[in-house]
Coordinates of C-alpha atoms in Angstrom, one line a residue:
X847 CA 9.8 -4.7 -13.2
X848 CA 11.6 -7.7 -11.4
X849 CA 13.7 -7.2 -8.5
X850 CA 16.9 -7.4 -9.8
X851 CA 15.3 -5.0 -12.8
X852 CA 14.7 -2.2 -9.7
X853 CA 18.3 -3.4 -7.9
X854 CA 20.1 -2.5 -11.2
X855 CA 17.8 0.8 -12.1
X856 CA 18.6 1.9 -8.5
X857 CA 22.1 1.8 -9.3
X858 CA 22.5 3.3 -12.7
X859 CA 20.4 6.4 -11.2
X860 CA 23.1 6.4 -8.4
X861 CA 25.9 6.3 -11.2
X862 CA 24.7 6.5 -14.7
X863 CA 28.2 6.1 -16.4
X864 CA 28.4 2.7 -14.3
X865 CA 29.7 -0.3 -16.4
X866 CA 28.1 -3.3 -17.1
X867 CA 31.0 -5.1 -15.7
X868 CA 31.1 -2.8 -12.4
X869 CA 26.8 -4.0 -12.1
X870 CA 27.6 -7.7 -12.4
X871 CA 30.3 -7.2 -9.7
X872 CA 27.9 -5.5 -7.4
X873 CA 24.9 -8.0 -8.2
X874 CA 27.2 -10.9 -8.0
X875 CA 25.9 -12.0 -11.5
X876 CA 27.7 -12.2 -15.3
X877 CA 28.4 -9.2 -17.1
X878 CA 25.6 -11.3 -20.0
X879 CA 22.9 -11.3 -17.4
X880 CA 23.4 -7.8 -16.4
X881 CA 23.0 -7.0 -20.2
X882 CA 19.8 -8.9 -20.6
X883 CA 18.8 -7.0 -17.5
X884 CA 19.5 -3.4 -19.2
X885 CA 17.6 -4.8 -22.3
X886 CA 14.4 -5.3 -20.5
X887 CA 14.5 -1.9 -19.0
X888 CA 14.9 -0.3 -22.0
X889 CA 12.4 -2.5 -23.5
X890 CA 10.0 -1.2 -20.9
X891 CA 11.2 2.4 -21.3
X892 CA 13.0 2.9 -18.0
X893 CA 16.4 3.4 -19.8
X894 CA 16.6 5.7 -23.0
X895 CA 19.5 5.8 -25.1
X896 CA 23.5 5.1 -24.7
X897 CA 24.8 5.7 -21.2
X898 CA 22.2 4.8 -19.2
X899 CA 19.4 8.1 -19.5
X900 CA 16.9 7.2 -17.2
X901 CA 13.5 7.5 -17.5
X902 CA 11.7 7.0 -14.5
X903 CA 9.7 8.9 -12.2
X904 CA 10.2 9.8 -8.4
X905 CA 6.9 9.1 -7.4
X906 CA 4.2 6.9 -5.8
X907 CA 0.5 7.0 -7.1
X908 CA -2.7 5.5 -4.3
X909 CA -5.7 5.2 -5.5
X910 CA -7.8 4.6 -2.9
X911 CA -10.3 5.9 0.0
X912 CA -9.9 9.1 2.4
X913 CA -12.3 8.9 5.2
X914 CA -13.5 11.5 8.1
X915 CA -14.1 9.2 10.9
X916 CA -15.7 10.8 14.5
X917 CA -16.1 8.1 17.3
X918 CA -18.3 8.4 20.3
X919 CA -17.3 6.7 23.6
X920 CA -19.8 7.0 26.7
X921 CA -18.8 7.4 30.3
X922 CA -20.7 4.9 31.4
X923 CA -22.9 1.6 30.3
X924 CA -24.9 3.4 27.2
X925 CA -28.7 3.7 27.6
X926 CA -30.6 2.8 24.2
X927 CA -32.4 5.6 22.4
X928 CA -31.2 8.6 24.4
X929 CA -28.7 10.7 24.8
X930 CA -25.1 9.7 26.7
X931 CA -22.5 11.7 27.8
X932 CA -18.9 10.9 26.7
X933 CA -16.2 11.8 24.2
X934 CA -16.4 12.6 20.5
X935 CA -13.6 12.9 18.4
X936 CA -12.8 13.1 15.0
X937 CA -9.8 11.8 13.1
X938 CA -8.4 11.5 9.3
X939 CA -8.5 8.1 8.3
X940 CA -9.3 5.8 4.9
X941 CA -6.8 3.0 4.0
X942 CA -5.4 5.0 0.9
X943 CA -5.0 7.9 2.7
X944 CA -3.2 6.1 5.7
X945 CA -1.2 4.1 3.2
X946 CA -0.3 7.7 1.4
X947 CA 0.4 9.4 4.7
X948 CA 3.0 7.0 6.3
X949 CA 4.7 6.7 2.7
X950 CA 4.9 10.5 3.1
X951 CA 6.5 9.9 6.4
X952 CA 9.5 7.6 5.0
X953 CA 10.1 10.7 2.3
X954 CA 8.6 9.3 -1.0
X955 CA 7.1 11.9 -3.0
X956 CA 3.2 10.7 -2.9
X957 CA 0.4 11.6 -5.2
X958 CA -3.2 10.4 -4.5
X959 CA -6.5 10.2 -6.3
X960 CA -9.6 9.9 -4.5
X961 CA -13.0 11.7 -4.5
X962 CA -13.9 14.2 -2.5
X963 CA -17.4 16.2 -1.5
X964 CA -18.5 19.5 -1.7
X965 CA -18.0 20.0 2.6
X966 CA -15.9 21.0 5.4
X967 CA -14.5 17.5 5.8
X968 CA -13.1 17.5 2.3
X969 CA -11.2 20.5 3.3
X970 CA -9.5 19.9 6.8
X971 CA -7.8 16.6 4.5
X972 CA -7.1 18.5 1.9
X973 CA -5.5 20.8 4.8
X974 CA -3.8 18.0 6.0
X975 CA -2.3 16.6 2.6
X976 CA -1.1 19.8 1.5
X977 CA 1.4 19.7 5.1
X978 CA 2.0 16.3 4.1
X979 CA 3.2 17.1 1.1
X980 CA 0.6 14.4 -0.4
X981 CA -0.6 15.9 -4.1
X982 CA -4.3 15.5 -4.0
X983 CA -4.5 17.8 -7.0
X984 CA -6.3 15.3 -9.7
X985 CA -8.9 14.2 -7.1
X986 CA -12.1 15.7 -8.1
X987 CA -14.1 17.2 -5.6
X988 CA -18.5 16.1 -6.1
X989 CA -20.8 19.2 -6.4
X990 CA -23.1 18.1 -3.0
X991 CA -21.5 15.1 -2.6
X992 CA -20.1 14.5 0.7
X993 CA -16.9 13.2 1.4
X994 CA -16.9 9.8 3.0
X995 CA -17.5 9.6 6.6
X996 CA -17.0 6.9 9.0
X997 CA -19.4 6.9 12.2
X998 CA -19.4 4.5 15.0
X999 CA -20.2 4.5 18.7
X1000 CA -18.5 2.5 21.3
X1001 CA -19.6 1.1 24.5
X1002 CA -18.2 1.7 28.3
X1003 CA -15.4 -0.7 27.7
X1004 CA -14.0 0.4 24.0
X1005 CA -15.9 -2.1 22.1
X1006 CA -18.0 -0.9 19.1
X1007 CA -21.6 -0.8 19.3
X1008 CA -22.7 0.4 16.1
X1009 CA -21.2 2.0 13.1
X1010 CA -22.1 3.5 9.8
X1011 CA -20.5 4.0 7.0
X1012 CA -21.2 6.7 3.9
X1013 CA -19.0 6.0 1.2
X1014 CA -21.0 6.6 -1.8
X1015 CA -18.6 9.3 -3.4
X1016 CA -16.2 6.7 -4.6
X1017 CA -18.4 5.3 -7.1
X1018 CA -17.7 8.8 -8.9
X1019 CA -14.1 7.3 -9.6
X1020 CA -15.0 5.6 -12.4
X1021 CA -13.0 4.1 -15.3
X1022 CA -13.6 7.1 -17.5
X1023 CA -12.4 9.6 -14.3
X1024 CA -9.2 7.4 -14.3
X1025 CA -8.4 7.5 -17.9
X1026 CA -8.6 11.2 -17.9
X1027 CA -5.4 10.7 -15.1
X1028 CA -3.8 8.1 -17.4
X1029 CA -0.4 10.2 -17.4
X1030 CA -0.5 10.6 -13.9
X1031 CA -1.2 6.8 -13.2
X1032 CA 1.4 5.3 -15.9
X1033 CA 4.1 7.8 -14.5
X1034 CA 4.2 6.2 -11.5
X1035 CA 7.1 3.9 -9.6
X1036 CA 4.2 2.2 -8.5
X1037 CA 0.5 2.5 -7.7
X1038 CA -1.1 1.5 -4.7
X1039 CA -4.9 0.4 -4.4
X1040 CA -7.6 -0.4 -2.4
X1041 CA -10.5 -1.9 -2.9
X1042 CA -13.3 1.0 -1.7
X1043 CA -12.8 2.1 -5.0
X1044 CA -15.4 0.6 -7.7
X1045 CA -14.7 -3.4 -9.4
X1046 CA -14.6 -2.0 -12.4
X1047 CA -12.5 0.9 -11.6
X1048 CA -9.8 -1.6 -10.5
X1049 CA -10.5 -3.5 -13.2
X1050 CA -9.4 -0.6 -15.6
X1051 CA -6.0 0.2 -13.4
X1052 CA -5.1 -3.4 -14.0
X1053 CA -5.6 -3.5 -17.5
X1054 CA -4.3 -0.1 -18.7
X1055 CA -1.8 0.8 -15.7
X1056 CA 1.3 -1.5 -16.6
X1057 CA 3.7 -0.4 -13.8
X1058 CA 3.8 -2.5 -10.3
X1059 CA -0.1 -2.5 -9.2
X1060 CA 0.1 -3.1 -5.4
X1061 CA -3.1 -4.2 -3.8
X1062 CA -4.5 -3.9 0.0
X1063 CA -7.7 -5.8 0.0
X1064 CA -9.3 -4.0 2.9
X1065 CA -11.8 -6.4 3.9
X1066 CA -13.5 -9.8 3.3
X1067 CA -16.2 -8.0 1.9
X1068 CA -14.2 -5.7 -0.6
X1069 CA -11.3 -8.2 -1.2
X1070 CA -13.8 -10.3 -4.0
X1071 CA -13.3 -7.3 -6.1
X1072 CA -9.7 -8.3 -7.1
X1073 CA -10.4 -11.8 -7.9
X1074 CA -10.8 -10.8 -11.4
X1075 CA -7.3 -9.2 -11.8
X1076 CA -4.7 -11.2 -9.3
X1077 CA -2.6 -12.1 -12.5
X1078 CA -2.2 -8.2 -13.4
X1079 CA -0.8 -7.7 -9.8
X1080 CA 2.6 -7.3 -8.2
X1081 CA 2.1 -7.3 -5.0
X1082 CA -0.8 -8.2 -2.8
X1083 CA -1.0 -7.3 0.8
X1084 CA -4.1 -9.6 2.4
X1085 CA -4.6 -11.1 6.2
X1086 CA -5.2 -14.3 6.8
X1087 CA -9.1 -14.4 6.3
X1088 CA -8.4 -12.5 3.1
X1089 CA -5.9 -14.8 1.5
X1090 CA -8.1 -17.8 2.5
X1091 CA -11.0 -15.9 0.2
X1092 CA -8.6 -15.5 -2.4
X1093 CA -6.9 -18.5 -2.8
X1094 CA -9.5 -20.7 -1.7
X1095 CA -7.4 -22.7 0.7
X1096 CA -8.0 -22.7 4.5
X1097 CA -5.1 -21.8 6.2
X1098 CA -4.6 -24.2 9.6
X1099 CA -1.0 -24.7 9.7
X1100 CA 2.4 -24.0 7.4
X1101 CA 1.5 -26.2 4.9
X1102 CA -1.6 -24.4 4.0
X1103 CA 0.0 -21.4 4.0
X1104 CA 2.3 -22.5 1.3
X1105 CA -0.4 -24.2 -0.6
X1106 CA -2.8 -20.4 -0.7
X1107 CA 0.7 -18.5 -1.5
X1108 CA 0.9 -21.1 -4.2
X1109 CA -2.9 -20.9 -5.4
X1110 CA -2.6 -16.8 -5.5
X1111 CA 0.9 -17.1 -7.3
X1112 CA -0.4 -19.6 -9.6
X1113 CA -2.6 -16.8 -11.2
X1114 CA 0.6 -14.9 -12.2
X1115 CA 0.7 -12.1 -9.3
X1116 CA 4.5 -11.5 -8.1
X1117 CA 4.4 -11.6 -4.8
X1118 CA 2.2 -12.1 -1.5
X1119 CA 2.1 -10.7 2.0
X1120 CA -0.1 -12.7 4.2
X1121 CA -0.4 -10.7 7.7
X1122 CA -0.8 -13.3 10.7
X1123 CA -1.7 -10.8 13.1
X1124 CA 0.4 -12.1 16.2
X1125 CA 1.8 -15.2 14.5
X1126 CA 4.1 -12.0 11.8
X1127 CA 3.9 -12.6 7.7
X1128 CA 4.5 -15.1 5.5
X1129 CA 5.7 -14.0 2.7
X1130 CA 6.4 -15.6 -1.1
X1131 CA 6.9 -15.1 -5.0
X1132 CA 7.3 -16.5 -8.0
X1133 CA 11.1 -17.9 -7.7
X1134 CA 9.7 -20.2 -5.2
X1135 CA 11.2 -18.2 -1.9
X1136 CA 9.1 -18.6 0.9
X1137 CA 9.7 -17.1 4.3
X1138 CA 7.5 -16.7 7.7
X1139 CA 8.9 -13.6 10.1
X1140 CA 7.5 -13.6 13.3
X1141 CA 6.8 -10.2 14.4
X1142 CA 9.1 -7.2 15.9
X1143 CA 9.1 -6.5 19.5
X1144 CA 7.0 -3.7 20.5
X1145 CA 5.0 -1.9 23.0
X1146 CA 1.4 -2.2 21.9
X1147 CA -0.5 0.7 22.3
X1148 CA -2.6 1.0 19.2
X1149 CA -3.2 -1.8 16.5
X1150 CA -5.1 0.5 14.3
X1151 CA -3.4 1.7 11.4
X1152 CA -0.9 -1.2 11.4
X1153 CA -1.6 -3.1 8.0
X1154 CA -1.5 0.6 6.3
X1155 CA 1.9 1.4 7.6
X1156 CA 3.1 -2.5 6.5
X1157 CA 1.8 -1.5 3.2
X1158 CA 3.6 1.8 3.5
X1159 CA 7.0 0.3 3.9
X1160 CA 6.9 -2.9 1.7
X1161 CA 6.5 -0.2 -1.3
X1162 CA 9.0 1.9 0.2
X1163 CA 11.4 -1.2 0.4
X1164 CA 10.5 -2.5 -3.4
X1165 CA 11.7 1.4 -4.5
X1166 CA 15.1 0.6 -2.5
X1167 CA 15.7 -2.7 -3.9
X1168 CA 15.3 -5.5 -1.1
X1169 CA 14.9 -8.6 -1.4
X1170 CA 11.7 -10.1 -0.2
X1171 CA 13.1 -11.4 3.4
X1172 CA 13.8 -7.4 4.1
X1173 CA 11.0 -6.3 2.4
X1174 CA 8.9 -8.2 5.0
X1175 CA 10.9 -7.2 7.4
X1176 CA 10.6 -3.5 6.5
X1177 CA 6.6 -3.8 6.9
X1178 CA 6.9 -5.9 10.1
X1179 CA 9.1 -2.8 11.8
X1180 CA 6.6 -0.3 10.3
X1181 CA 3.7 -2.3 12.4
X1182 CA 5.4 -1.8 15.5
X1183 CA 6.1 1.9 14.9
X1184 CA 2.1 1.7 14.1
X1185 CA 1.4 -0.1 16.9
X1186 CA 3.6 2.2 19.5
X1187 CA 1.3 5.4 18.6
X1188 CA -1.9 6.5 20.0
X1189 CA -3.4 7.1 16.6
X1190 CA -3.5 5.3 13.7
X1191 CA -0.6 7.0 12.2
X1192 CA 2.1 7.2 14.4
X1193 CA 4.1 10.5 13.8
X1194 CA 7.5 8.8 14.8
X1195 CA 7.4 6.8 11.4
X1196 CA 10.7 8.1 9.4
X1197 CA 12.9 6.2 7.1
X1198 CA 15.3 6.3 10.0
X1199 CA 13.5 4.8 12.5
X1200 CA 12.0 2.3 10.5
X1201 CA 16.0 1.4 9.0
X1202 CA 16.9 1.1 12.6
X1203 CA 14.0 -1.1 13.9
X1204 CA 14.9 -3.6 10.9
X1205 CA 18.4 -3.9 12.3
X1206 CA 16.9 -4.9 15.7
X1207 CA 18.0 -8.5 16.6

């Protein structure tokens, strides 16, 4: 679905006796190319019949990783094979399930599939998504398997030492496992991925999942497994390092920014969100816009957790119609509602606050 597809379908749900004339006045297009709009949509089933019956569903689908993640930090300078005394705690975490939880925080109805293991860990999420209002309930759970874990250990000053990471049970989402959810994953507005889940896993979601696919790489490591499919895409959400892998181009200045926007585009993805860190997002799509947002004013407390909440809010904005210069913006004020938390989902994400902190100056 284009953007003016979703601005249009946003406004018949509003109003579904709304005229074709009364659409072209509001879209500031001819009454012709609002009709060729309402054709397409009906073409790709979101409209049904004579005055406008839609036929869309009100939610969000992430396919993606949950994780249980306990860090260690030691009082003092750690001593090598013994024991330390410091802090331990544990905290929710995994990119689709941070991704699903701030969604849930901006009031989209959010459905997840991931795996889960046969443990205690599997259970305090499942705890947690059910308060969240986050439907886990086609996410198998793996007889022994045990749910994916993230351990590390950090030194005196905060910096990590070592970490390990079990994330075996997401090979049981395979391509036959997804097809068994095909109603599910078709039904949605629009389905999120990342890549912990298996190549050909996302391989399958971009060949039989033909709503908007939007994509967070992850890492360098991961982001190879959606080389394959960047044509089948809508959206894709990397960092610099990531769209340099991608696209091929090393990005040093503007003009190679432009020129890896244009090598990802050229594969027939939609649109592209390069994070910059510091230096805010460049954004671009296929009509040729282009735009570079430096980033929001904000206290910096916690970084973690702040590509997640950008990825939150650019699908939240895509479901409310904005045009790519706001829809950047939108993730841009969800990273510094991220980044004012103390843990990697800050609890004072709302569709409120983040409305207000995109009309900041």
């Amino acid at each position: 679905m284009t953007q003016r597809e979703r601005q249009i379908l946003n406004w018949i749900e509003e109003n579904p006796l709304i005229s074709q004339q009364e659409l072209a006045e509001k879209a500031g297009i001819t009454r012709s190319s609002v009709a060729v709009h309402i054709s397409n949509l009906m073409k790709k089933g979101y409209i049904t019949g004579k005055g406008y019956i839609v036929h869309t569903a009100p939610y969000v689908t992430v396919v993606g990783g949950v994780n249980m993640d306990i860090g260690g930090w030691p009082s003092e300078v750690p001593v090598g094979h013994d024991s330390n005394p410091g802090a331990v705690r544990m905290s929710l975490g995994g990119v689709g399930r941070n991704i699903a939880h701030n969604m849930s925080l901006l009031g989209l109805d959010v459905r997840m599939v991931t795996a889960f293991g046969d443990d205690l860990y599997a259970q305090k999420i499942a705890a947690s998504c059910g308060e969240l209002g986050i439907d886990i309930s086609q996410s198998p759970v793996i007889p022994e398997g045990h749910t994916s874990t993230y351990l590390f250990i950090n030194d005196e000053k905060g910096d990590m030492l070592l970490a390990v990471s079990d994330m075996d049970i997401y090979r049981h989402l395979t391509p036959q496992l997804l097809s068994q959810r095909q109603k599910l994953l078709s039904g949605s507005q629009v389905l999120v991925i990342d890549t912990n889940i298996p190549a050909e896993s996302i391989a399958y979601l971009a060949e039989n999942c033909h709503v908007p696919i939007f994509a967070d790489p992850v890492s360098t490591a991961k982001a190879v497994k959606l080389q394959p499919v960047l044509g089948r895409l809508h959206t894709l959400k990397p960092n610099r390092i990531e769209a340099e892998l991608l696209s091929g181009v090393a990005i040093t200045d503007e003009d190679s920014l432009n020129a890896a926007a244009d090598a990802l585009l050229a594969t027939g993805l939609h649109r592209v969100f390069i994070s910059l860190g510091g230096d805010g997002v460049f954004a671009a799509d296929r009509s040729g816009e282009r735009i570079h947002l430096p980033v929001l004013p904000a206290e910096m407390v916690n970084t973690t957790g702040c590509g997640d909440a950008f990825m939150a809010a650019i699908t939240w904005a895509y479901l409310q119609g904005t045009d790519l210069k706001g829809t950047a913006k939108a993730g841009l004020a969800a990273s510094a509602i991220a980044m004012e938390g103390a843990e990697t989902i800050n609890p004072a994400m709302s569709e409120g606050a983040l409305r207000q902190r995109m009309a900041q100056k």
